[in-house]
JSON list of C-alpha atoms in Angstrom, two decimals:
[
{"chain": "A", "resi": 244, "resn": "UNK", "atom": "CA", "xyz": [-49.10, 101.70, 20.99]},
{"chain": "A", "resi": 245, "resn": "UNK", "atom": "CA", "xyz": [-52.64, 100.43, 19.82]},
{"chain": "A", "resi": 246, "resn": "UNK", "atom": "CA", "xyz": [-51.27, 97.82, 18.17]},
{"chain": "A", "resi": 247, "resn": "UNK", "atom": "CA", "xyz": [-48.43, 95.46, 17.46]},
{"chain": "A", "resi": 248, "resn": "UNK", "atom": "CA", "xyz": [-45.72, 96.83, 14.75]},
{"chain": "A", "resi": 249, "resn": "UNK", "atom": "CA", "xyz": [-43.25, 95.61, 13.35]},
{"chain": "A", "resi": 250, "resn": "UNK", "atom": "CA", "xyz": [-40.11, 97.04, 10.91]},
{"chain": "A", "resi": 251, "resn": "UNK", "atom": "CA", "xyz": [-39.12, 96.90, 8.31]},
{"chain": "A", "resi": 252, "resn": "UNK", "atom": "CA", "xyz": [-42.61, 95.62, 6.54]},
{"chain": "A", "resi": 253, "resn": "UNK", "atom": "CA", "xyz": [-40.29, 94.34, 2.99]},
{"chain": "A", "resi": 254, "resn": "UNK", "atom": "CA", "xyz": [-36.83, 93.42, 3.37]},
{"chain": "A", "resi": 255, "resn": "UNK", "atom": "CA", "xyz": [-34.68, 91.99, 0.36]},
{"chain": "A", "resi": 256, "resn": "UNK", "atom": "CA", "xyz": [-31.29, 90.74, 0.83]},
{"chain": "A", "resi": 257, "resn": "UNK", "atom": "CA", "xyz": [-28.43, 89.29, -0.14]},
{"chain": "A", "resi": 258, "resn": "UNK", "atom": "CA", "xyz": [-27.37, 85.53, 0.78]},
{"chain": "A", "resi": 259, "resn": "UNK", "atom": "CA", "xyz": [-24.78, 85.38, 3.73]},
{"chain": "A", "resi": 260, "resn": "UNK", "atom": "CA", "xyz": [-25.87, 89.06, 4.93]},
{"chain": "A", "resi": 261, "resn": "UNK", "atom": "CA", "xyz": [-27.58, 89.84, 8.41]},
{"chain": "A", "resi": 262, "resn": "UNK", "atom": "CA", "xyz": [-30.94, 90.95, 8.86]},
{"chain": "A", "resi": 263, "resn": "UNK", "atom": "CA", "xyz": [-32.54, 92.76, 11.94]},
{"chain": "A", "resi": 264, "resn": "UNK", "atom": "CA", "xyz": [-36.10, 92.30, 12.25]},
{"chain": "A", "resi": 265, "resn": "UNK", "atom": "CA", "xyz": [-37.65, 94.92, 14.86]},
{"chain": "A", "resi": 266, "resn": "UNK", "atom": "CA", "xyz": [-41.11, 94.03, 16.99]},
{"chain": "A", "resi": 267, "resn": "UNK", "atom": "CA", "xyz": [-43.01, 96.81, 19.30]},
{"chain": "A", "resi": 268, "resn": "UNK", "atom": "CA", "xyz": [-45.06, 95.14, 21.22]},
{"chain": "A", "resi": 269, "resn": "UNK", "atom": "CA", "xyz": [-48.85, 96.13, 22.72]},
{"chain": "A", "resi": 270, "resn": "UNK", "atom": "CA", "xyz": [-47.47, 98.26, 25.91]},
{"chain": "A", "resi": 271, "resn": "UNK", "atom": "CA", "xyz": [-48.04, 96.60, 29.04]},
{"chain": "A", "resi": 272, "resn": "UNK", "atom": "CA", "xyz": [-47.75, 93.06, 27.33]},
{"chain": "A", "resi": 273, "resn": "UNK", "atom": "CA", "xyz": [-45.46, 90.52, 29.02]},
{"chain": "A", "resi": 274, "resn": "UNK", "atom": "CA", "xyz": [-45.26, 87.90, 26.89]},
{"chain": "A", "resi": 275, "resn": "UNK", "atom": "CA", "xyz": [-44.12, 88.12, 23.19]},
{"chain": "A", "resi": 276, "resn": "UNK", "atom": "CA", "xyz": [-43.60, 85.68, 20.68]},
{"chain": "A", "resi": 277, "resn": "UNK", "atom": "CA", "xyz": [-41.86, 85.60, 16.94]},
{"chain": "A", "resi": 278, "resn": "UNK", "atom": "CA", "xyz": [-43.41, 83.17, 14.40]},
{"chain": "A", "resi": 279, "resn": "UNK", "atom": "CA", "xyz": [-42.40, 82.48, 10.75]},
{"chain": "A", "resi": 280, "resn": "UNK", "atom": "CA", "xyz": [-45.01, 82.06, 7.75]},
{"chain": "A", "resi": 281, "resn": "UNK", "atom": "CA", "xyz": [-43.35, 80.23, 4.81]},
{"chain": "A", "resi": 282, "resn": "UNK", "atom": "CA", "xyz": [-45.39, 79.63, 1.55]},
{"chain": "A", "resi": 283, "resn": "UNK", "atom": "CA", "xyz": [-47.78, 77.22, 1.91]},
{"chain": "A", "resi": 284, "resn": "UNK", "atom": "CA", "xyz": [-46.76, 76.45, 5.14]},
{"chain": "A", "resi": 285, "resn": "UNK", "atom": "CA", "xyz": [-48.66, 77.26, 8.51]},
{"chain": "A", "resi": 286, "resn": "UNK", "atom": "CA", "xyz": [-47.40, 80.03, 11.46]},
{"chain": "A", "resi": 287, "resn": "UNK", "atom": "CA", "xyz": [-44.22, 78.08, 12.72]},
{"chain": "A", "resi": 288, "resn": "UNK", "atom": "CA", "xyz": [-43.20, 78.69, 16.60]},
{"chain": "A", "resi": 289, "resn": "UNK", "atom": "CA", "xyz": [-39.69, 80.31, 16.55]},
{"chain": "A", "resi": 290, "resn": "UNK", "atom": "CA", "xyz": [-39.05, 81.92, 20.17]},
{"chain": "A", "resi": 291, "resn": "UNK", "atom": "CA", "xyz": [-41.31, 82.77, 23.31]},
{"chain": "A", "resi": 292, "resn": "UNK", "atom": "CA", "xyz": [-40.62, 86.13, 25.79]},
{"chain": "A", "resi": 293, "resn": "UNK", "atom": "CA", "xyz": [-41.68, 86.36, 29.28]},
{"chain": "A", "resi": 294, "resn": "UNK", "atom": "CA", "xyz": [-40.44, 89.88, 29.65]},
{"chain": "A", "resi": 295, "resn": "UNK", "atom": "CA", "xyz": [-36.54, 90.06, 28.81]},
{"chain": "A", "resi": 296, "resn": "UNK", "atom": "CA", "xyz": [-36.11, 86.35, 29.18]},
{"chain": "A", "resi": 297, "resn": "UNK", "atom": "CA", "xyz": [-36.46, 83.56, 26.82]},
{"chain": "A", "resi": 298, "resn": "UNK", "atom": "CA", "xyz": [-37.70, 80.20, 28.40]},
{"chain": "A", "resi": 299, "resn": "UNK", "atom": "CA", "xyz": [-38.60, 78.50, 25.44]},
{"chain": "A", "resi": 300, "resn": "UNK", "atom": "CA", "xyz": [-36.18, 78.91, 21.96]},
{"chain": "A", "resi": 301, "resn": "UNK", "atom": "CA", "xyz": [-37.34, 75.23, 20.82]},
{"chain": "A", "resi": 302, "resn": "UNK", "atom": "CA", "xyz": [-38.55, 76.80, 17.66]},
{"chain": "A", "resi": 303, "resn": "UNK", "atom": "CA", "xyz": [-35.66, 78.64, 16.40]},
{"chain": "A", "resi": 304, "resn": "UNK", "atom": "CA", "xyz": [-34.06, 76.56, 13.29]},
{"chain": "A", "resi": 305, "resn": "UNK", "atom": "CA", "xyz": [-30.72, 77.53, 13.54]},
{"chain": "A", "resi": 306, "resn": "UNK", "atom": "CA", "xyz": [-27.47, 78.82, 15.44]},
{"chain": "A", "resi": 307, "resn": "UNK", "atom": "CA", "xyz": [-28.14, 81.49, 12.39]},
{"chain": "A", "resi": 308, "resn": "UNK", "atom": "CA", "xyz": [-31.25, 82.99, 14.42]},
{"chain": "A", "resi": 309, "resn": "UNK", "atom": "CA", "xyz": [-31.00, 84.70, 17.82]},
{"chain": "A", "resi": 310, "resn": "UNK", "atom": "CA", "xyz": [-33.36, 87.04, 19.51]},
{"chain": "A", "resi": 311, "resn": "UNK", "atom": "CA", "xyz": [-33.52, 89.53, 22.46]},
{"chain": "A", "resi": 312, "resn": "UNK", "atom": "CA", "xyz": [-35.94, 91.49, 24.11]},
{"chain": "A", "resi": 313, "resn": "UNK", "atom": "CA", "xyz": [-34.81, 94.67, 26.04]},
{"chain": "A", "resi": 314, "resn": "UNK", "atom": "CA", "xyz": [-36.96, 96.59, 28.56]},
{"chain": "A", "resi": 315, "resn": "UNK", "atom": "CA", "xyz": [-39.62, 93.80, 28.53]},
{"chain": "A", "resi": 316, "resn": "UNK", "atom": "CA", "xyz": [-40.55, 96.03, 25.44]},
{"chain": "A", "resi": 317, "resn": "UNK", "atom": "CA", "xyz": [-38.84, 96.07, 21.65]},
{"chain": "A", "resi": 318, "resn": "UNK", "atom": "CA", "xyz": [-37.65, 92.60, 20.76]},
{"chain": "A", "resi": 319, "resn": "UNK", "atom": "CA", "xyz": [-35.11, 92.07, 18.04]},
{"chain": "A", "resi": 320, "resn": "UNK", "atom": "CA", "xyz": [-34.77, 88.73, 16.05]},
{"chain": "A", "resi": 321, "resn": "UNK", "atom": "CA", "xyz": [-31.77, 88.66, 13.91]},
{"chain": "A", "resi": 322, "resn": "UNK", "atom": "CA", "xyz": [-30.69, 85.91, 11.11]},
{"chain": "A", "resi": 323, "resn": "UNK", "atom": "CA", "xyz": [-27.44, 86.14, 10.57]},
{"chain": "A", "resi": 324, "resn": "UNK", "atom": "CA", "xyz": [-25.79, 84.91, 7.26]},
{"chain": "A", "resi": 325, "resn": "UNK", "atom": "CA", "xyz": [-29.14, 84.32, 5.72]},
{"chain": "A", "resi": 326, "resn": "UNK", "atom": "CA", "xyz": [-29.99, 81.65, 3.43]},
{"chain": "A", "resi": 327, "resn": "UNK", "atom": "CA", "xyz": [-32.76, 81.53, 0.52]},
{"chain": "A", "resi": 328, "resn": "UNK", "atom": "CA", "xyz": [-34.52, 78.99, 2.65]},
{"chain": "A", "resi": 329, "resn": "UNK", "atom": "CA", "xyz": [-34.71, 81.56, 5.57]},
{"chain": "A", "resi": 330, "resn": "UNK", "atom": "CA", "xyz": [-37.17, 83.67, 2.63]},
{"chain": "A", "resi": 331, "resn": "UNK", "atom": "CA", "xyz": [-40.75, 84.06, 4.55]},
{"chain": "A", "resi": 332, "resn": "UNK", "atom": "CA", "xyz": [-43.04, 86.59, 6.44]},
{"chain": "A", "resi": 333, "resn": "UNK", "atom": "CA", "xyz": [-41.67, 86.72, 10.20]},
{"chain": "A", "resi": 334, "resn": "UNK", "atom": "CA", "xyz": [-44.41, 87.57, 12.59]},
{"chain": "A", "resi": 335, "resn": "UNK", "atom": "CA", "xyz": [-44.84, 88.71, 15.68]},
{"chain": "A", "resi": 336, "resn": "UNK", "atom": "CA", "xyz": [-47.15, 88.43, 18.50]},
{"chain": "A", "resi": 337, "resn": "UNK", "atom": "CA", "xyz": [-47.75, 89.80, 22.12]},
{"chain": "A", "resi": 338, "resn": "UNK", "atom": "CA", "xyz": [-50.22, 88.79, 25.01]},
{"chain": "A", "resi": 339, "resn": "UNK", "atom": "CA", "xyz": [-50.80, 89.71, 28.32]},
{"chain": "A", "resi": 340, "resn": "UNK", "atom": "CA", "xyz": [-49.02, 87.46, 30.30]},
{"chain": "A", "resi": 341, "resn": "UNK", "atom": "CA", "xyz": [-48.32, 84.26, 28.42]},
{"chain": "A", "resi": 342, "resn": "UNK", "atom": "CA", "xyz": [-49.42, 82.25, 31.44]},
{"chain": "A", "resi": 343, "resn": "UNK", "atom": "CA", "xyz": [-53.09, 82.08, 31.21]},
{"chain": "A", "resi": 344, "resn": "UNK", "atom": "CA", "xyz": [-55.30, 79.66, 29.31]},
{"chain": "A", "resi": 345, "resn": "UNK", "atom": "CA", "xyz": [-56.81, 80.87, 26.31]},
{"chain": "A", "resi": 346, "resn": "UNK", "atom": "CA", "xyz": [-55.44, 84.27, 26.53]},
{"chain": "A", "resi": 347, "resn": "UNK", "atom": "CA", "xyz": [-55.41, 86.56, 23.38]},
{"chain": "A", "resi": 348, "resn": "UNK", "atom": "CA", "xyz": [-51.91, 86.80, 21.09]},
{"chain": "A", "resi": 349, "resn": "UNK", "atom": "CA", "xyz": [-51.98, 90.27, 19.09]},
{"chain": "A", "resi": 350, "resn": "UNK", "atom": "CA", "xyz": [-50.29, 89.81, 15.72]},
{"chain": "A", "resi": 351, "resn": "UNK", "atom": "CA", "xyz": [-48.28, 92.60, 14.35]},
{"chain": "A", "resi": 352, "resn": "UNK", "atom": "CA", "xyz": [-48.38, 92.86, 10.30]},
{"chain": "A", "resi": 353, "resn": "UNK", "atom": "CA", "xyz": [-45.36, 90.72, 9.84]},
{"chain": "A", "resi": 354, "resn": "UNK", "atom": "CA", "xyz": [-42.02, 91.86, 7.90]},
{"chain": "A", "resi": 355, "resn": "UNK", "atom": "CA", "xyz": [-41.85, 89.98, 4.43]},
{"chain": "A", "resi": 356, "resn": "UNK", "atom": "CA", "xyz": [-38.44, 88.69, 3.96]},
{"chain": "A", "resi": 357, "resn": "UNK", "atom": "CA", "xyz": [-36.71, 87.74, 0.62]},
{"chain": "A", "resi": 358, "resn": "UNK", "atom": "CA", "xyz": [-33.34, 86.24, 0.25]},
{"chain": "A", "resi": 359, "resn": "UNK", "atom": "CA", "xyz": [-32.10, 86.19, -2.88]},
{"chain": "B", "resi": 40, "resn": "UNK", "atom": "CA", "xyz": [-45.05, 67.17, 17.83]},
{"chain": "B", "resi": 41, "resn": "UNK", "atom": "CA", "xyz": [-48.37, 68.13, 18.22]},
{"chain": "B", "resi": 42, "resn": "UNK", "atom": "CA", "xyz": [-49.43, 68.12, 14.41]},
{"chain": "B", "resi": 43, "resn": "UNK", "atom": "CA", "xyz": [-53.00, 69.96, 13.57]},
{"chain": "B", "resi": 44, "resn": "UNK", "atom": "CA", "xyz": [-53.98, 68.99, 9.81]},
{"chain": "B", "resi": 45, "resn": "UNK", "atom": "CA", "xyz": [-56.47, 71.68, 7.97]},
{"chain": "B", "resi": 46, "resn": "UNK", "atom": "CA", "xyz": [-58.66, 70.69, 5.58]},
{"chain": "B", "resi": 47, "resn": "UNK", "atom": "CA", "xyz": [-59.50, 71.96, 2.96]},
{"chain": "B", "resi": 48, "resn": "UNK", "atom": "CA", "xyz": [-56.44, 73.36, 1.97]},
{"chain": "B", "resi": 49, "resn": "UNK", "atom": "CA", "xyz": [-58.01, 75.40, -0.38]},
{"chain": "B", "resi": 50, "resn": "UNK", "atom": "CA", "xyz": [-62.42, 76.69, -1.01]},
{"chain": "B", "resi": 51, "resn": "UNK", "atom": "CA", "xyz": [-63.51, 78.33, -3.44]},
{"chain": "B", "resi": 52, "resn": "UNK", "atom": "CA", "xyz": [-67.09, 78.90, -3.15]},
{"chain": "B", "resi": 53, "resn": "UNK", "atom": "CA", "xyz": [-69.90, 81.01, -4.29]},
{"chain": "B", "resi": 54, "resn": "UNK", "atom": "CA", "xyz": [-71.72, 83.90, -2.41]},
{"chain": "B", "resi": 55, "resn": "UNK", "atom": "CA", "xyz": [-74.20, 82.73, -0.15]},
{"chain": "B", "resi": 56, "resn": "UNK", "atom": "CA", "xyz": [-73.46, 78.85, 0.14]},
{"chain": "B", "resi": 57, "resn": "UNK", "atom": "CA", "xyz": [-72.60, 77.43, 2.94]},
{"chain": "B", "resi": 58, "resn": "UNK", "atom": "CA", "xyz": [-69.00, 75.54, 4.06]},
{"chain": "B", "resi": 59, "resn": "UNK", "atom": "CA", "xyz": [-67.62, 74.00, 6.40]},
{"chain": "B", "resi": 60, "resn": "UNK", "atom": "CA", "xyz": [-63.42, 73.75, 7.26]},
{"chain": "B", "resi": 61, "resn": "UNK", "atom": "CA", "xyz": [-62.22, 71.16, 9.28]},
{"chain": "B", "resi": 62, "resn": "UNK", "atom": "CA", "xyz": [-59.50, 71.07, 11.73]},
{"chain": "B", "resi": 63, "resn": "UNK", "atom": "CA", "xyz": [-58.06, 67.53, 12.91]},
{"chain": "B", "resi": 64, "resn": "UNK", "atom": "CA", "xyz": [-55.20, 66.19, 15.43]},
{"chain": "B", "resi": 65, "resn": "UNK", "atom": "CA", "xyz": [-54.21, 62.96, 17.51]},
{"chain": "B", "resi": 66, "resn": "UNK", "atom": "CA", "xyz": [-53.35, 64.97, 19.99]},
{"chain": "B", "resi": 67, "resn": "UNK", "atom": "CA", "xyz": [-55.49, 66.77, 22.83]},
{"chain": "B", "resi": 68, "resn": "UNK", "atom": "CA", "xyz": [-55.33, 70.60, 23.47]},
{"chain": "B", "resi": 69, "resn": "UNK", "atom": "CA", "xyz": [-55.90, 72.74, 26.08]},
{"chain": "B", "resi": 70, "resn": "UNK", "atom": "CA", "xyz": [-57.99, 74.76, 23.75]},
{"chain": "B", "resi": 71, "resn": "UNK", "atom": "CA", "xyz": [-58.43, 75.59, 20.55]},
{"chain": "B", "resi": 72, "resn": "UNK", "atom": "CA", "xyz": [-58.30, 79.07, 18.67]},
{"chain": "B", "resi": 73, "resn": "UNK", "atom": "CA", "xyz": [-58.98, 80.20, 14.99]},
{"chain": "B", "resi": 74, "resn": "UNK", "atom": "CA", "xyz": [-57.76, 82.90, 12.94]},
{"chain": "B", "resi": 75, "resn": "UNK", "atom": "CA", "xyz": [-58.68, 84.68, 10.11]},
{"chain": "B", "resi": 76, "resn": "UNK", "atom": "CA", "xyz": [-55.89, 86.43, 8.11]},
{"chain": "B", "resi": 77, "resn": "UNK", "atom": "CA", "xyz": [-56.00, 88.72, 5.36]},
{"chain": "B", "resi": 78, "resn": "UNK", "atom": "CA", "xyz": [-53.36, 89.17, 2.96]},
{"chain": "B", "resi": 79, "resn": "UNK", "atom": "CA", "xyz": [-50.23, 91.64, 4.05]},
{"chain": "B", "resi": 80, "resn": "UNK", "atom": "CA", "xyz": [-51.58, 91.51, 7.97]},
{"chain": "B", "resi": 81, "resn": "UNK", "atom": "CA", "xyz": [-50.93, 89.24, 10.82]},
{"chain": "B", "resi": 82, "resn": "UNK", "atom": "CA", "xyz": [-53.60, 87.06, 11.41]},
{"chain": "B", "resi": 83, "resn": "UNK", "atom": "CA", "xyz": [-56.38, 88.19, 13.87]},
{"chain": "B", "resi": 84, "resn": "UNK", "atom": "CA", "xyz": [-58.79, 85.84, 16.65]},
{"chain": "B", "resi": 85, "resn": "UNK", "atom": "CA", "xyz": [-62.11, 85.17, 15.84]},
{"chain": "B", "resi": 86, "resn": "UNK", "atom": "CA", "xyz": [-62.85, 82.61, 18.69]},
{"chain": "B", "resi": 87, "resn": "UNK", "atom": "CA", "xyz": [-60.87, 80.26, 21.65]},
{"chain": "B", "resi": 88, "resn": "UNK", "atom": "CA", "xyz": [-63.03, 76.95, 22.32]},
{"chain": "B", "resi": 89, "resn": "UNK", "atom": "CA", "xyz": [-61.88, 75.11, 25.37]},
{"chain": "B", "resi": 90, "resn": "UNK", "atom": "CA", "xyz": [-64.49, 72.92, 26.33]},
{"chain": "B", "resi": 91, "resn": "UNK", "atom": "CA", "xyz": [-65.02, 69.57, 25.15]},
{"chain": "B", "resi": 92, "resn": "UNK", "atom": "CA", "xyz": [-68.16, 69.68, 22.63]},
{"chain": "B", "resi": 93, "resn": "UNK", "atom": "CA", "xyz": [-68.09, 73.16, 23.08]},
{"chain": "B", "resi": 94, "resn": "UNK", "atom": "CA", "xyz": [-70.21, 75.56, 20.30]},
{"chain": "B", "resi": 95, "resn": "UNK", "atom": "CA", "xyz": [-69.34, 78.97, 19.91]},
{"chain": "B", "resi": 96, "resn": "UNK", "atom": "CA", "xyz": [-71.23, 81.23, 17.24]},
{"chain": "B", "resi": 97, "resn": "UNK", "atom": "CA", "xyz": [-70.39, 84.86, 16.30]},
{"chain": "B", "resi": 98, "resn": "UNK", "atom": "CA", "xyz": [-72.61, 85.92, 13.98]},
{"chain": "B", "resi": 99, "resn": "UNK", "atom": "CA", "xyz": [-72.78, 83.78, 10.93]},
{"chain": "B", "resi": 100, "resn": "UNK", "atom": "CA", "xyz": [-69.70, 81.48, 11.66]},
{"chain": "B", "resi": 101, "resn": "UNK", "atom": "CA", "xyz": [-70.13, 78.76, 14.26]},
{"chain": "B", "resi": 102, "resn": "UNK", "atom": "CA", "xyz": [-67.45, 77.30, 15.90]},
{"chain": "B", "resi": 103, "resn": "UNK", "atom": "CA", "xyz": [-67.45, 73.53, 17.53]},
{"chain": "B", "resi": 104, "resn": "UNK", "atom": "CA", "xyz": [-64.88, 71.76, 19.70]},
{"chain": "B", "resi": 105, "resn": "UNK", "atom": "CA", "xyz": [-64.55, 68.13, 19.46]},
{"chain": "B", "resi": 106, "resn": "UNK", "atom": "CA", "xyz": [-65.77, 65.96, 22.78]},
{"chain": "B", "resi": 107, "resn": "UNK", "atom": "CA", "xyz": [-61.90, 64.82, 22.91]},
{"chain": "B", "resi": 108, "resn": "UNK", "atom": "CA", "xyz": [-60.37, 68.38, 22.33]},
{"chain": "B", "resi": 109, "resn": "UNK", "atom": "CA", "xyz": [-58.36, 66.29, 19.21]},
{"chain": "B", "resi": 110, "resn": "UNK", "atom": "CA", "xyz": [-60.50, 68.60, 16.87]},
{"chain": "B", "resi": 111, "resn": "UNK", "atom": "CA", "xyz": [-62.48, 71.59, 15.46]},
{"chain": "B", "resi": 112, "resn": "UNK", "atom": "CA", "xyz": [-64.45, 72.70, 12.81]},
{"chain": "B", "resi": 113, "resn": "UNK", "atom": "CA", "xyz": [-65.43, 75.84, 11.57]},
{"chain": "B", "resi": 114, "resn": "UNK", "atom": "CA", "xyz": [-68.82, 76.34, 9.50]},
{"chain": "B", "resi": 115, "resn": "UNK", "atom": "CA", "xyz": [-69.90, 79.35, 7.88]},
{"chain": "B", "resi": 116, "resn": "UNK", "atom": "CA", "xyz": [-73.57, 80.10, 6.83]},
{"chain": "B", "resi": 117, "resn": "UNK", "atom": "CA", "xyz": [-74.37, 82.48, 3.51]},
{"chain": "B", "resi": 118, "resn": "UNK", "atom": "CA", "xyz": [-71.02, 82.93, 2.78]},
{"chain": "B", "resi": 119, "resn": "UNK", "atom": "CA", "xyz": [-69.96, 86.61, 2.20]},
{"chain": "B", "resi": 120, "resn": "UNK", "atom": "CA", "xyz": [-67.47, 88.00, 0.10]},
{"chain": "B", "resi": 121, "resn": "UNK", "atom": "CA", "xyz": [-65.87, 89.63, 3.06]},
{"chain": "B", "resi": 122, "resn": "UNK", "atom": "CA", "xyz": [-65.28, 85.90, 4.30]},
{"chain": "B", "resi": 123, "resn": "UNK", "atom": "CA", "xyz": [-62.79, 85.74, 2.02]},
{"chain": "B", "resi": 124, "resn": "UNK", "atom": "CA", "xyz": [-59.17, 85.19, 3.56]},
{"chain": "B", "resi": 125, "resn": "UNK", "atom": "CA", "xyz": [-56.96, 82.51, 4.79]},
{"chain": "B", "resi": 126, "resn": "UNK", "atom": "CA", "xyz": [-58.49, 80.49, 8.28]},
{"chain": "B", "resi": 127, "resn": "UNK", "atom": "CA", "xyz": [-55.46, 79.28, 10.48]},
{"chain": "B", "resi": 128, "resn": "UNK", "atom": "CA", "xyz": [-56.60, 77.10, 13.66]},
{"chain": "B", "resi": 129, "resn": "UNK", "atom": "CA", "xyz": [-54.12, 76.87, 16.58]},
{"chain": "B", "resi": 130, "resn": "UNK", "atom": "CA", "xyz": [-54.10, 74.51, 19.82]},
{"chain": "B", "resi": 131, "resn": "UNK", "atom": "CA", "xyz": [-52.58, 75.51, 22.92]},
{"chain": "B", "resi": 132, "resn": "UNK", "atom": "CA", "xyz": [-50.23, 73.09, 24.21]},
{"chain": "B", "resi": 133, "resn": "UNK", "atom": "CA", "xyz": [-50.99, 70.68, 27.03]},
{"chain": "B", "resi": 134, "resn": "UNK", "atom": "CA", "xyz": [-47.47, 71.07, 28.90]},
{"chain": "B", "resi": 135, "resn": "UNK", "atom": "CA", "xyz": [-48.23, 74.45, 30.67]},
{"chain": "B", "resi": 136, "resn": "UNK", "atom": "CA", "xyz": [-46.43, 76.31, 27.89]},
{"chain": "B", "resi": 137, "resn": "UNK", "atom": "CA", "xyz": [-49.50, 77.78, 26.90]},
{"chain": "B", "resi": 138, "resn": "UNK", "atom": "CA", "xyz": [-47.84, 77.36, 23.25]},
{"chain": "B", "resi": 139, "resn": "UNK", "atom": "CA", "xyz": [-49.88, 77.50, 20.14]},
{"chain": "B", "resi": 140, "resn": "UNK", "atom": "CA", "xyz": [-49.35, 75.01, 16.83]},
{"chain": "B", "resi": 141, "resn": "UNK", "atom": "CA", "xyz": [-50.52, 76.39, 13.87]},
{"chain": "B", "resi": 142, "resn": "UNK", "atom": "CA", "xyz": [-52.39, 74.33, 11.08]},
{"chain": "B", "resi": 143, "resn": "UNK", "atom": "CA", "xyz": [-51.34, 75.31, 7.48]},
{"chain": "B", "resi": 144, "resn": "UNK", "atom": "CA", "xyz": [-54.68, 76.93, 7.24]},
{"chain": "B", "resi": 145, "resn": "UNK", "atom": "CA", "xyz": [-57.51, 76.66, 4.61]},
{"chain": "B", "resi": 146, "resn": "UNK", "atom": "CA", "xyz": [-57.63, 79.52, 1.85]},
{"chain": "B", "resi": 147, "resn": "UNK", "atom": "CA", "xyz": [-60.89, 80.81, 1.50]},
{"chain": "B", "resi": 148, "resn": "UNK", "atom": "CA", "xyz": [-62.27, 82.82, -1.71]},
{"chain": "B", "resi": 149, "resn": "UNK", "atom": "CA", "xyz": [-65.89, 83.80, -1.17]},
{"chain": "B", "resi": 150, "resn": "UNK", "atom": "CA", "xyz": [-67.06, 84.93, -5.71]},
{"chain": "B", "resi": 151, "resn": "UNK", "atom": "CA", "xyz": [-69.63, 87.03, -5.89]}
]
């Protein structure tokens, strides 16, 4: 695609339901990356992709999130039994290879998330 | 943690003066990017410094790289309504992760 989307753009829930956030990718991009934007708060890192595989999950706050990437394409991050606190814009990013200096990360519109 | 502090947190300024947003860390980067996001998108790049004492200009916004690569600052001339938005900086890592941190970014709103 031209660009990076991402699905659903809103999503309200209930507390202690699972959510599936959904992020397409720029085609031909190896390295994608899921971020969350809480009020007030800057872009925090949740979970890197070098293709399928995840070498670095350091950012993910809880056993409650988990991610996959299938295809070295559409990547998945789901929060299971979700919390108020888990309430922010997710966003996602791709870049060419995630291995070079100062490359470029493509942002995707983000999915607003409210817990209630 | 590699902490990046923004300030100001929030400008309000009128059309056509000029500002300047700060970006400040203890900690050295590889390099240094900044953002510009607009409400209900992701944010977008406007420019990656990686040399130390590096300037970078794109058009009326001029972008400068501390000799240490601790900090940045961004400065924008005859501010524009269209200026308006919310200015993130990032630094990339040091440990080959090639991993940004994200400031909390400085909120921008540019009255005509």
């Amino acid at each position: 695609g031209a660009g990076v989307s991402q699905s659903p753009s809103n999503k309200v829930t209930e507390k202690g339901k699972d959510v599936e956030l959904r992020c397409d990718p720029i085609s031909g991009h190896t390295a994608l990356y899921w971020y969350r934007q809480s009020l007030g708060q800057g872009l925090e890192f949740l979970i890197y992709f070098q293709g399928n595989s995840a070498p670095d999950k350091s950012g993910l706050p809880s056993d409650r999130f988990s991610a996959e990437r299938t295809g070295g394409s559409v990547s998945t991050l789901t929060i299971q039994r979700t919390q108020q606190e888990d309430s922010a814009v997710y966003l996602c990013a791709s870049s060419l290879s995630g291995t070079d200096l100062d490359e470029t990360q493509y942002f995707g519109p983000g999915t607003r998330l409210l817990v209630l | 943690t590699q902490l990046l502090e923004q300030s100001p947190q929030f400008l309000s300024i009128q059309e056509g003066e000029n500002l300047t947003v700060y970006c400040n860390s203890s900690s050295v980067f590889s390099s240094l990017q900044w953002y510009r996001q607009e409400p209900g998108e992701g944010p977008v790049l406007l420019v990656t410094v990686v040399t130390g004492g590096e300037v970078k200009k794109l058009k009326r916004l001029t972008f400068q790289f501390g000799d240490a690569r601790k900090d940045s600052s961004l400065h924008i001339t005859a501010a524009q309504t269209g200026d308006t938005g919310l200015y993130l900086c990032a630094g990339e890592r040091m440990d080959g992760s090639y991993q940004l941190t994200f400031g909390k970014g400085t909120k921008l709103s540019v009255i005509p």
